[in-house]
Every structure is written in structure tokens, then in C-alpha cells.
């Protein structure tokens, strides 16, 4: 589904209370009974008007074949709740263009009250895998961890937590600024995905730097799991060097690592497989794109493990699990991603995926969900997992959608 913020300014305080009640009830109900929504919202006798208003713009949905009268939260409703949280915290003031779309996420330019541009990443696990999961509907209904929205929350929490830990330990990653539900706000990197770069002045140096990053991650107990040209941004910095009377321009390329939901510990059962895949992805890309082949074999996980704990490095896989993203969460997320085929293969051909998001609108009655995106269908200016800002997306293109404080 597409993010459409135009209805936010029209939601009343009671609408927000009703939407929050549906979210709260969703923790224990696939379809939240209407009486429970009324009880949780505290809107005795008038909640039906708010339910109707929310359903009309696709923020909640009424299932046609449900055994009782009730509603479920849609991804659109979850988007609005996350944006409302950012609005209250003053993290996001306006929403701009979509600059990236991946198999499991959407990426937008946003801005704070001062006009500083940021990146909003919305995790949408289950979008691409809808057809395969639909066949396993019974399996999903019998497990709370089978909820796409719950898993998207875990993916966002994992990425935010790992990004914080990596940033604090000097890794070149975007700055994590805020996290709510299935979304993350991070700094905007003025860079381009490595897959879009046709040539570099010194491919050997860039290759060595990327391989060193893989080894350093392992030194801290981590394997990225999806280390490829789609998840590496190249930032270009220009400087001047003066030697005597001569001044020359120097161009420095800095790789920035993004996208961390697939990251695993070096103690993972398939750690060697993921480590080798990361290394081979870089080797193949440099051979194909830059016609560069390293003379050195490896590196290998066994050699990288020998460096664990050296140079005062800490086990980030351990510290992250202790600081918010638990081992139980990691197991649930990994099991789900394996079940639905989300294994971080970086395939751009399936990036657009099923726009229906869990088949929204497929089983509902006419009142419950309407297509609010037909008049706003615009192609993103960049595809796959691009966090860099293309030249065609500037500050002037931001839609100034002030979110009124209704509470």
C-alpha cells in the first residue's frame, strides 16, 4: 500500500482514540470486537461514528466472513499511528516523496519543524510473500508471531537497535533518530546506492574497505546477512590538496552500510553460510561491474572469529540482545522471515510486490476499505533500498502536511 497522509489533518481526537483502541485490541484479537473497541476507547454510544470514519479511509477494515462484528487494523492505520507518535515527539513535521521501495519496506523523505530532511523507513513484512503465506493461513492464525504487523514491528526495532549499536562503535551507518511501531526515522545520507555507480577511480581500495567492514562486523560478533550493492551507499567527498604551487582535487569515496533486519550473530547455526554469502556478493559485483578480481582468497569466518574481542571490541550481538532486542524476538523474526521466504537476497525485480498488503480490501465489505491511492499513484524516484536522495527530490517537493494537534 502507499502512504497517504492527506486524511491525518481531518481526524478528530475521538478518531485517534478509536484507532488506538483497535491497535490495543489487536494484541489479543485478529478481529477486534466492536464492543471491545467501544470499551477500550471509552467512547460509550458514539464509537460507531468514529469506526465508520476510520473504515472509510482504510485505516481499519471489517472482515466479511468474521464470526462476529469487529474490525482489524490495516497497515494504513498503523502508519498513521506511527506518524502521530512522531508528530507528538516533534520528530516529523511533513512528509515528502517516496525515494525507495523494497520487498519489505517503503522509504520516504520527511522533514522536522526546522525543515531538516530525514528518512522515514516503513517495514512491511509480508507484502511480497502474501501468496505463499495465504496458503499457510491456519499456521499464521495459530501463532501470535505470525502477524505481519507484529513482525514488521520486530524488524523495525531490530534495525533501530543494531543501527544504534553500530553507530556508537564507529561503523558508517545512518544516524538512528527515532523509532515507533514498524517505522524508523534516520538521517538522510547524501549518497547513491553502489549498484547505481558505473565506475570508481580505485576499485581495489573500495573493495578492500568493504571486505574490511565485513571482517570488522564479525570482530564485533555480527554478520550483516545481506551485504551487497543494494545495501551499500557510496558517499563522495571532494577536497583540495596543495603541494607547493599546485592544487589538486581529491575525491574520497566512503561506503555507508544500511538495512539490518537480516543481521545475525557469528554464533548462529548458519553463520558461515551468511558470512560467505556476504563476501561472495561483493566479489561478484566487483567482477561484473568494475572488472576487478582480488588475488586474495577469502576471507573466511574461521579467520574472522580469531579477531573477536580484540582491540577492546565488544560483542554487539550480546549487548544488543541485552538492551532491547531479545533472543526470543530474534528467533521469532528469523523463523517468520524463513517461513515467508524473506532471506535478504536483494532481488530488485520483485521490489514492487503485492500492493494489496495482506490482501487488504480483498475480503472486506464495501464500507470497510476503499482504494485511496488511485489518484496518487506516482512511481518512486529510486527503487530497491535506496536511502540516498536523488537530484529530482528536493526540499521544495515536500508536501507541507501539518498534522494538527487534536488532543
Tab-separated table of C-alpha atoms in Angstrom:
chain	number	residue	atom	x	y	z
A	1	UNK	CA	0.000	0.000	0.000
A	2	UNK	CA	1.025	3.610	-0.421
A	3	UNK	CA	1.402	6.124	2.355
A	4	UNK	CA	-1.318	8.768	2.002
A	5	UNK	CA	-1.226	11.370	4.757
A	6	UNK	CA	-3.963	13.661	3.462
A	7	UNK	CA	-6.568	12.356	5.935
A	8	UNK	CA	-4.454	12.965	9.050
A	9	UNK	CA	-5.443	16.585	9.405
A	10	UNK	CA	-9.124	15.660	9.451
A	11	UNK	CA	-9.001	13.023	12.202
A	12	UNK	CA	-10.560	14.137	15.472
A	13	UNK	CA	-9.358	13.303	18.952
A	14	UNK	CA	-12.099	10.629	19.176
A	15	UNK	CA	-10.931	9.145	15.868
A	16	UNK	CA	-7.421	8.761	17.270
A	17	UNK	CA	-8.788	7.172	20.466
A	18	UNK	CA	-10.773	4.695	18.391
A	19	UNK	CA	-7.810	3.866	16.173
A	20	UNK	CA	-5.616	3.344	19.224
A	21	UNK	CA	-8.295	1.097	20.734
A	22	UNK	CA	-8.267	-1.114	17.624
A	23	UNK	CA	-4.471	-1.330	17.854
A	24	UNK	CA	-4.631	-2.269	21.539
A	25	UNK	CA	-7.291	-4.892	20.909
A	26	UNK	CA	-5.225	-6.364	18.065
A	27	UNK	CA	-2.696	-7.679	20.574
A	28	UNK	CA	-5.103	-10.455	21.533
A	29	UNK	CA	-7.622	-10.487	18.672
A	30	UNK	CA	-7.171	-10.969	14.951
A	31	UNK	CA	-10.502	-9.171	14.561
A	32	UNK	CA	-11.265	-6.768	17.425
A	33	UNK	CA	-14.924	-6.995	18.516
A	34	UNK	CA	-16.833	-3.729	18.248
A	35	UNK	CA	-17.903	-3.801	21.952
A	36	UNK	CA	-14.219	-4.130	22.910
A	37	UNK	CA	-13.303	-1.146	20.724
A	38	UNK	CA	-16.022	0.834	22.484
A	39	UNK	CA	-14.725	-0.218	25.904
A	40	UNK	CA	-11.045	0.468	25.151
A	41	UNK	CA	-11.742	3.850	23.579
A	42	UNK	CA	-14.039	4.959	26.378
A	43	UNK	CA	-16.457	6.366	23.794
A	44	UNK	CA	-19.727	4.953	25.020
A	45	UNK	CA	-22.528	5.091	22.469
A	46	UNK	CA	-20.731	7.123	19.828
A	47	UNK	CA	-17.849	4.899	18.737
A	48	UNK	CA	-19.733	3.634	15.660
A	49	UNK	CA	-19.425	7.045	14.003
A	50	UNK	CA	-15.671	7.029	14.514
A	51	UNK	CA	-15.349	3.436	13.337
A	52	UNK	CA	-17.211	4.313	10.158
A	53	UNK	CA	-14.955	7.322	9.525
A	54	UNK	CA	-11.780	5.271	10.013
A	55	UNK	CA	-13.029	2.411	7.828
A	56	UNK	CA	-13.996	4.812	5.052
A	57	UNK	CA	-10.386	5.985	4.628
A	58	UNK	CA	-8.917	2.490	5.007
A	59	UNK	CA	-7.334	2.766	8.460
A	60	UNK	CA	-9.343	-0.174	9.814
A	61	UNK	CA	-11.170	-2.933	7.978
A	62	UNK	CA	-14.241	-5.036	8.638
A	63	UNK	CA	-13.862	-8.671	7.608
A	64	UNK	CA	-16.745	-10.025	5.542
A	65	UNK	CA	-16.663	-13.579	6.864
A	66	UNK	CA	-15.867	-12.857	10.502
A	67	UNK	CA	-17.817	-14.838	13.103
A	68	UNK	CA	-18.670	-11.642	14.947
A	69	UNK	CA	-18.861	-7.922	14.280
A	70	UNK	CA	-15.377	-6.496	14.516
A	71	UNK	CA	-12.514	-4.732	12.792
A	72	UNK	CA	-8.818	-5.181	12.229
A	73	UNK	CA	-6.072	-2.601	11.958
A	74	UNK	CA	-4.672	-2.102	8.445
A	75	UNK	CA	-1.154	-1.094	7.533
A	76	UNK	CA	-2.561	2.349	6.751
A	77	UNK	CA	-3.866	2.638	10.295
A	78	UNK	CA	-0.545	1.518	11.707
A	79	UNK	CA	1.217	4.102	9.512
A	80	UNK	CA	-0.991	6.848	10.894
A	81	UNK	CA	-0.406	5.802	14.497
A	82	UNK	CA	3.371	5.844	13.967
A	83	UNK	CA	3.241	9.253	12.263
A	84	UNK	CA	1.084	10.627	15.058
A	85	UNK	CA	3.686	9.488	17.592
A	86	UNK	CA	6.424	11.241	15.614
A	87	UNK	CA	4.251	14.340	15.412
A	88	UNK	CA	3.856	14.437	19.191
A	89	UNK	CA	7.605	13.966	19.679
A	90	UNK	CA	8.343	16.631	17.030
A	91	UNK	CA	10.392	14.124	15.021
A	92	UNK	CA	8.378	14.555	11.815
A	93	UNK	CA	6.514	17.650	10.634
A	94	UNK	CA	5.988	16.975	6.929
A	95	UNK	CA	6.085	14.027	4.548
A	96	UNK	CA	7.635	14.248	1.103
A	97	UNK	CA	8.330	11.972	-1.834
A	98	UNK	CA	8.854	8.247	-1.753
A	99	UNK	CA	12.508	7.694	-2.654
A	100	UNK	CA	12.761	3.939	-2.294
A	101	UNK	CA	10.719	0.761	-2.343
A	102	UNK	CA	11.977	-2.637	-1.322
A	103	UNK	CA	10.487	-6.059	-0.952
A	104	UNK	CA	9.853	-5.474	2.740
A	105	UNK	CA	9.915	-1.700	3.161
A	106	UNK	CA	8.970	1.729	1.824
A	107	UNK	CA	11.240	4.752	2.193
A	108	UNK	CA	10.191	8.408	2.252
A	109	UNK	CA	11.791	11.796	2.665
A	110	UNK	CA	10.372	13.605	5.690
A	111	UNK	CA	11.320	16.812	7.489
A	112	UNK	CA	11.241	18.161	11.014
A	113	UNK	CA	9.832	21.533	12.058
A	114	UNK	CA	13.048	23.290	11.020
A	115	UNK	CA	12.907	21.793	7.530
A	116	UNK	CA	15.801	19.384	8.092
A	117	UNK	CA	15.266	16.414	5.816
A	118	UNK	CA	15.286	12.911	7.212
A	119	UNK	CA	14.421	9.417	6.053
A	120	UNK	CA	11.323	7.507	7.163
A	121	UNK	CA	11.568	3.756	6.651
A	122	UNK	CA	8.349	1.754	6.927
A	123	UNK	CA	8.756	-2.003	7.337
A	124	UNK	CA	6.084	-4.059	5.574
A	125	UNK	CA	6.952	-7.710	6.082
A	126	UNK	CA	4.512	-9.975	4.278
A	127	UNK	CA	3.803	-7.741	1.293
A	128	UNK	CA	5.753	-9.783	-1.246
A	129	UNK	CA	5.129	-13.102	0.444
A	130	UNK	CA	1.344	-12.738	0.560
A	131	UNK	CA	0.628	-15.513	-1.919
A	132	UNK	CA	2.836	-18.084	-0.175
A	133	UNK	CA	1.616	-17.147	3.299
A	134	UNK	CA	-2.012	-17.240	2.213
A	135	UNK	CA	-1.651	-20.988	1.705
A	136	UNK	CA	-0.472	-21.271	5.319
A	137	UNK	CA	-3.243	-19.135	6.795
A	138	UNK	CA	-4.054	-21.650	9.538
A	139	UNK	CA	-0.437	-21.728	10.634
A	140	UNK	CA	-0.384	-17.934	10.922
A	141	UNK	CA	-3.655	-17.667	12.809
A	142	UNK	CA	-2.499	-20.064	15.477
A	143	UNK	CA	0.607	-18.058	16.298
A	144	UNK	CA	0.811	-14.515	17.612
A	145	UNK	CA	4.234	-14.302	15.979
A	146	UNK	CA	2.590	-14.907	12.620
A	147	UNK	CA	1.177	-11.404	12.446
A	148	UNK	CA	2.732	-9.397	9.640
A	149	UNK	CA	2.359	-6.196	11.623
A	150	UNK	CA	3.964	-7.717	14.693
A	151	UNK	CA	6.874	-8.966	12.613
A	152	UNK	CA	7.231	-5.581	10.952
A	153	UNK	CA	7.472	-4.051	14.426
A	154	UNK	CA	10.205	-6.529	15.334
A	155	UNK	CA	12.093	-5.768	12.116
A	156	UNK	CA	11.972	-2.038	12.831
A	157	UNK	CA	13.040	-2.499	16.447
A	158	UNK	CA	15.895	-4.778	15.412
A	159	UNK	CA	17.144	-2.389	12.752
A	160	UNK	CA	16.960	0.619	15.069
A	161	UNK	CA	18.731	-1.195	17.919
A	162	UNK	CA	21.511	-2.543	15.718
A	163	UNK	CA	21.930	0.805	13.974
A	164	UNK	CA	22.401	2.487	17.350
A	165	UNK	CA	25.000	-0.063	18.442
A	166	UNK	CA	26.912	0.108	15.159
A	167	UNK	CA	26.873	3.899	15.123
A	168	UNK	CA	28.182	4.074	18.692
A	169	UNK	CA	31.074	1.806	17.722
A	170	UNK	CA	32.191	3.824	14.732
A	171	UNK	CA	30.563	1.937	11.873
A	172	UNK	CA	29.484	4.049	8.865
A	173	UNK	CA	25.695	3.781	9.154
A	174	UNK	CA	22.878	6.372	9.111
A	175	UNK	CA	22.117	8.037	12.411
A	176	UNK	CA	19.005	6.483	14.009
A	177	UNK	CA	16.793	9.335	15.233
A	178	UNK	CA	13.501	7.769	16.320
A	179	UNK	CA	11.527	4.531	16.203
A	180	UNK	CA	7.804	3.853	16.503
A	181	UNK	CA	5.941	0.640	15.776
A	182	UNK	CA	7.007	-0.632	12.326
A	183	UNK	CA	8.890	2.527	11.338
A	184	UNK	CA	12.264	4.210	11.808
A	185	UNK	CA	13.375	7.808	11.308
A	186	UNK	CA	17.043	8.170	10.416
A	187	UNK	CA	19.404	10.747	8.993
A	188	UNK	CA	19.369	11.380	5.256
A	189	UNK	CA	22.616	10.355	3.582
A	190	UNK	CA	23.655	12.362	0.535
A	191	UNK	CA	24.868	9.301	-1.354
A	192	UNK	CA	23.975	6.825	-4.083
A	193	UNK	CA	23.460	3.057	-3.908
A	194	UNK	CA	26.571	1.266	-5.045
A	195	UNK	CA	24.557	-0.572	-7.698
A	196	UNK	CA	23.980	2.750	-9.496
A	197	UNK	CA	27.686	3.596	-9.756
A	198	UNK	CA	29.242	2.635	-13.093
A	199	UNK	CA	32.905	3.249	-12.238
A	200	UNK	CA	35.213	4.200	-9.381
A	201	UNK	CA	38.756	5.585	-9.602
A	202	UNK	CA	40.274	2.863	-7.422
A	203	UNK	CA	38.131	-0.285	-7.216
A	204	UNK	CA	40.834	-2.182	-5.310
A	205	UNK	CA	40.751	0.279	-2.416
A	206	UNK	CA	36.953	0.300	-2.246
A	207	UNK	CA	36.863	-3.496	-2.380
A	208	UNK	CA	39.425	-3.745	0.427
A	209	UNK	CA	37.425	-1.303	2.537
A	210	UNK	CA	34.212	-3.306	2.116
A	211	UNK	CA	35.895	-6.615	2.927
A	212	UNK	CA	37.471	-4.988	5.977
A	213	UNK	CA	33.986	-3.877	7.065
A	214	UNK	CA	32.695	-7.451	6.839
A	215	UNK	CA	35.627	-8.639	8.961
A	216	UNK	CA	35.176	-5.821	11.478
A	217	UNK	CA	31.492	-6.669	11.843
A	218	UNK	CA	32.491	-10.246	12.653
A	219	UNK	CA	35.054	-8.905	15.116
A	220	UNK	CA	32.115	-7.371	16.961
A	221	UNK	CA	30.179	-10.642	16.743
A	222	UNK	CA	27.925	-9.768	13.802
A	223	UNK	CA	27.233	-10.819	10.207
A	224	UNK	CA	25.176	-8.444	8.089
A	225	UNK	CA	23.455	-11.221	6.129
A	226	UNK	CA	22.596	-9.021	3.121
A	227	UNK	CA	25.881	-7.253	2.371
A	228	UNK	CA	25.517	-6.361	-1.295
A	229	UNK	CA	25.318	-3.460	-3.741
A	230	UNK	CA	21.699	-2.766	-2.779
A	231	UNK	CA	22.522	-2.126	0.871
A	232	UNK	CA	25.720	-0.117	0.468
A	233	UNK	CA	25.646	3.598	-0.253
A	234	UNK	CA	28.666	5.394	-1.640
A	235	UNK	CA	29.213	8.903	-0.314
A	236	UNK	CA	31.508	11.130	-2.330
A	237	UNK	CA	33.556	13.875	-0.645
A	238	UNK	CA	35.740	16.313	-2.526
A	239	UNK	CA	38.718	18.120	-1.033
A	240	UNK	CA	41.714	20.084	-2.251
A	241	UNK	CA	45.338	19.164	-1.739
A	242	UNK	CA	48.025	21.808	-2.124
A	243	UNK	CA	51.596	20.805	-2.943
A	244	UNK	CA	53.819	23.808	-3.493
A	245	UNK	CA	52.110	25.942	-6.119
A	246	UNK	CA	49.902	23.122	-7.348
A	247	UNK	CA	46.372	22.472	-6.089
A	248	UNK	CA	44.639	19.223	-6.978
A	249	UNK	CA	41.145	17.974	-6.401
A	250	UNK	CA	40.882	14.830	-4.291
A	251	UNK	CA	37.783	12.640	-4.346
A	252	UNK	CA	37.113	10.290	-1.449
A	253	UNK	CA	34.518	7.515	-1.575
A	254	UNK	CA	33.016	6.385	1.729
A	255	UNK	CA	30.779	3.295	1.894
A	256	UNK	CA	27.705	3.581	4.138
A	257	UNK	CA	26.016	0.379	5.296
A	258	UNK	CA	22.208	0.183	5.540
A	259	UNK	CA	19.421	-2.348	6.164
A	260	UNK	CA	19.929	-4.600	9.176
A	261	UNK	CA	16.878	-6.861	9.757
A	262	UNK	CA	18.814	-9.873	8.398
A	263	UNK	CA	21.816	-9.355	10.696
A	264	UNK	CA	22.816	-12.435	12.728
A	265	UNK	CA	25.362	-13.419	15.343
A	266	UNK	CA	28.603	-15.202	14.487
A	267	UNK	CA	27.298	-17.964	16.762
A	268	UNK	CA	24.272	-18.506	14.514
A	269	UNK	CA	23.823	-22.041	13.199
A	270	UNK	CA	24.214	-20.800	9.604
A	271	UNK	CA	26.783	-18.104	10.354
A	272	UNK	CA	29.354	-19.448	7.909
A	273	UNK	CA	26.807	-19.554	5.099
A	274	UNK	CA	25.757	-15.919	5.673
A	275	UNK	CA	29.363	-14.739	6.043
A	276	UNK	CA	30.451	-16.442	2.822
A	277	UNK	CA	27.397	-15.082	1.006
A	278	UNK	CA	28.252	-11.528	2.064
A	279	UNK	CA	31.827	-11.912	0.843
A	280	UNK	CA	30.844	-13.551	-2.434
A	281	UNK	CA	28.209	-10.888	-3.171
A	282	UNK	CA	30.910	-8.204	-3.081
A	283	UNK	CA	33.321	-10.302	-5.125
A	284	UNK	CA	30.768	-10.985	-7.848
A	285	UNK	CA	29.656	-7.362	-8.018
A	286	UNK	CA	33.196	-6.023	-8.395
A	287	UNK	CA	33.979	-8.597	-11.067
A	288	UNK	CA	30.835	-7.794	-13.025
A	289	UNK	CA	30.639	-4.009	-12.584
A	290	UNK	CA	34.218	-2.826	-12.131
A	291	UNK	CA	36.071	-5.771	-13.748
A	292	UNK	CA	38.123	-6.176	-10.601
A	293	UNK	CA	39.116	-9.539	-9.133
A	294	UNK	CA	41.071	-9.806	-5.911
A	295	UNK	CA	44.159	-12.024	-5.861
A	296	UNK	CA	43.488	-12.985	-2.252
A	297	UNK	CA	41.181	-15.823	-1.296
A	298	UNK	CA	38.631	-15.478	1.458
A	299	UNK	CA	38.209	-14.024	3.964
A	300	UNK	CA	36.723	-16.880	5.934
A	301	UNK	CA	34.601	-16.842	9.057
A	302	UNK	CA	37.071	-19.013	10.985
A	303	UNK	CA	39.781	-16.397	10.481
A	304	UNK	CA	37.432	-13.536	11.344
A	305	UNK	CA	36.401	-15.239	14.589
A	306	UNK	CA	40.008	-15.118	15.764
A	307	UNK	CA	39.690	-11.326	15.915
A	308	UNK	CA	36.600	-11.326	18.143
A	309	UNK	CA	37.167	-9.294	21.272
A	310	UNK	CA	40.460	-7.759	20.126
A	311	UNK	CA	41.203	-4.025	20.171
A	312	UNK	CA	38.708	-3.524	23.012
A	313	UNK	CA	35.826	-4.506	20.747
A	314	UNK	CA	32.663	-5.800	22.382
A	315	UNK	CA	30.224	-8.477	21.324
A	316	UNK	CA	27.441	-6.367	19.868
A	317	UNK	CA	25.313	-9.439	19.241
A	318	UNK	CA	25.294	-9.963	23.006
A	319	UNK	CA	24.903	-6.329	24.063
A	320	UNK	CA	22.062	-5.678	21.607
A	321	UNK	CA	20.133	-8.694	22.883
A	322	UNK	CA	20.540	-7.340	26.392
A	323	UNK	CA	19.493	-3.800	25.505
A	324	UNK	CA	16.074	-4.286	23.954
A	325	UNK	CA	16.014	-6.777	21.109
A	326	UNK	CA	15.879	-10.126	22.877
A	327	UNK	CA	16.951	-13.543	21.641
A	328	UNK	CA	13.310	-14.602	21.694
A	329	UNK	CA	12.403	-11.738	19.358
A	330	UNK	CA	15.292	-12.656	17.088
A	331	UNK	CA	14.144	-16.269	16.862
A	332	UNK	CA	10.556	-15.263	16.125
A	333	UNK	CA	11.605	-12.828	13.408
A	334	UNK	CA	14.064	-15.239	11.829
A	335	UNK	CA	11.522	-18.086	11.818
A	336	UNK	CA	8.929	-15.856	10.198
A	337	UNK	CA	11.293	-14.471	7.548
A	338	UNK	CA	12.348	-18.016	6.702
A	339	UNK	CA	8.724	-19.163	6.525
A	340	UNK	CA	7.713	-16.460	4.051
A	341	UNK	CA	10.918	-16.521	2.023
A	342	UNK	CA	12.375	-13.193	3.165
A	343	UNK	CA	16.040	-14.102	3.314
A	344	UNK	CA	17.727	-10.931	2.147
A	345	UNK	CA	18.533	-11.892	-1.427
A	346	UNK	CA	18.381	-8.283	-2.596
A	347	UNK	CA	16.380	-9.076	-5.729
A	348	UNK	CA	15.128	-5.802	-7.218
A	349	UNK	CA	12.807	-7.468	-9.735
A	350	UNK	CA	10.237	-8.212	-7.072
A	351	UNK	CA	10.567	-4.895	-5.280
A	352	UNK	CA	7.099	-3.629	-6.097
A	353	UNK	CA	5.315	-6.736	-4.863
A	354	UNK	CA	1.687	-7.042	-3.872
A	355	UNK	CA	0.297	-3.582	-3.330
A	356	UNK	CA	-2.710	-5.040	-1.551
A	357	UNK	CA	-0.837	-5.696	1.690
A	358	UNK	CA	-2.160	-8.882	3.173
A	359	UNK	CA	-4.969	-8.763	0.662
A	360	UNK	CA	-6.470	-5.634	2.162
A	361	UNK	CA	-9.788	-4.907	0.558
A	362	UNK	CA	-9.998	-8.480	-0.746
A	363	UNK	CA	-12.287	-9.925	1.920
A	364	UNK	CA	-13.890	-6.814	3.333
A	365	UNK	CA	-17.309	-5.334	2.886
A	366	UNK	CA	-17.708	-2.149	0.889
A	367	UNK	CA	-17.794	0.048	3.989
A	368	UNK	CA	-14.565	-1.240	5.398
A	369	UNK	CA	-11.938	-0.272	2.888
A	370	UNK	CA	-11.708	1.894	-0.167
A	371	UNK	CA	-8.863	2.457	-2.571
A	372	UNK	CA	-7.419	5.817	-1.568
A	373	UNK	CA	-4.312	5.585	-3.701
A	374	UNK	CA	-5.569	5.602	-7.297
A	375	UNK	CA	-5.316	9.357	-7.664
A	376	UNK	CA	-1.892	9.449	-6.045
A	377	UNK	CA	-0.012	6.656	-7.770
A	378	UNK	CA	3.412	8.016	-8.607
A	379	UNK	CA	6.481	5.995	-9.357
A	380	UNK	CA	9.235	6.333	-6.756
A	381	UNK	CA	12.288	8.221	-7.881
A	382	UNK	CA	14.569	5.388	-6.818
A	383	UNK	CA	13.962	1.678	-6.438
A	384	UNK	CA	15.031	-1.184	-4.166
A	385	UNK	CA	16.599	0.024	-0.911
A	386	UNK	CA	17.932	3.449	-1.845
A	387	UNK	CA	18.388	5.809	1.092
A	388	UNK	CA	20.257	8.359	-0.974
A	389	UNK	CA	18.405	11.459	-2.115
A	390	UNK	CA	18.164	11.673	-5.927
A	391	UNK	CA	18.678	15.031	-7.610
A	392	UNK	CA	15.000	15.082	-8.606
A	393	UNK	CA	13.822	15.130	-4.991
A	394	UNK	CA	14.479	18.435	-3.282
A	395	UNK	CA	13.236	20.303	-0.265
A	396	UNK	CA	10.747	22.211	-2.386
A	397	UNK	CA	8.907	18.999	-3.242
A	398	UNK	CA	7.957	18.302	0.378
A	399	UNK	CA	4.193	18.298	0.860
A	400	UNK	CA	3.636	20.622	3.799
A	401	UNK	CA	1.113	18.480	5.600
A	402	UNK	CA	0.902	19.980	9.059
A	403	UNK	CA	-0.590	17.476	11.459
A	404	UNK	CA	-2.919	19.330	13.804
A	405	UNK	CA	-2.779	18.501	17.474
A	406	UNK	CA	-6.260	17.226	18.168
A	407	UNK	CA	-5.518	16.011	21.656
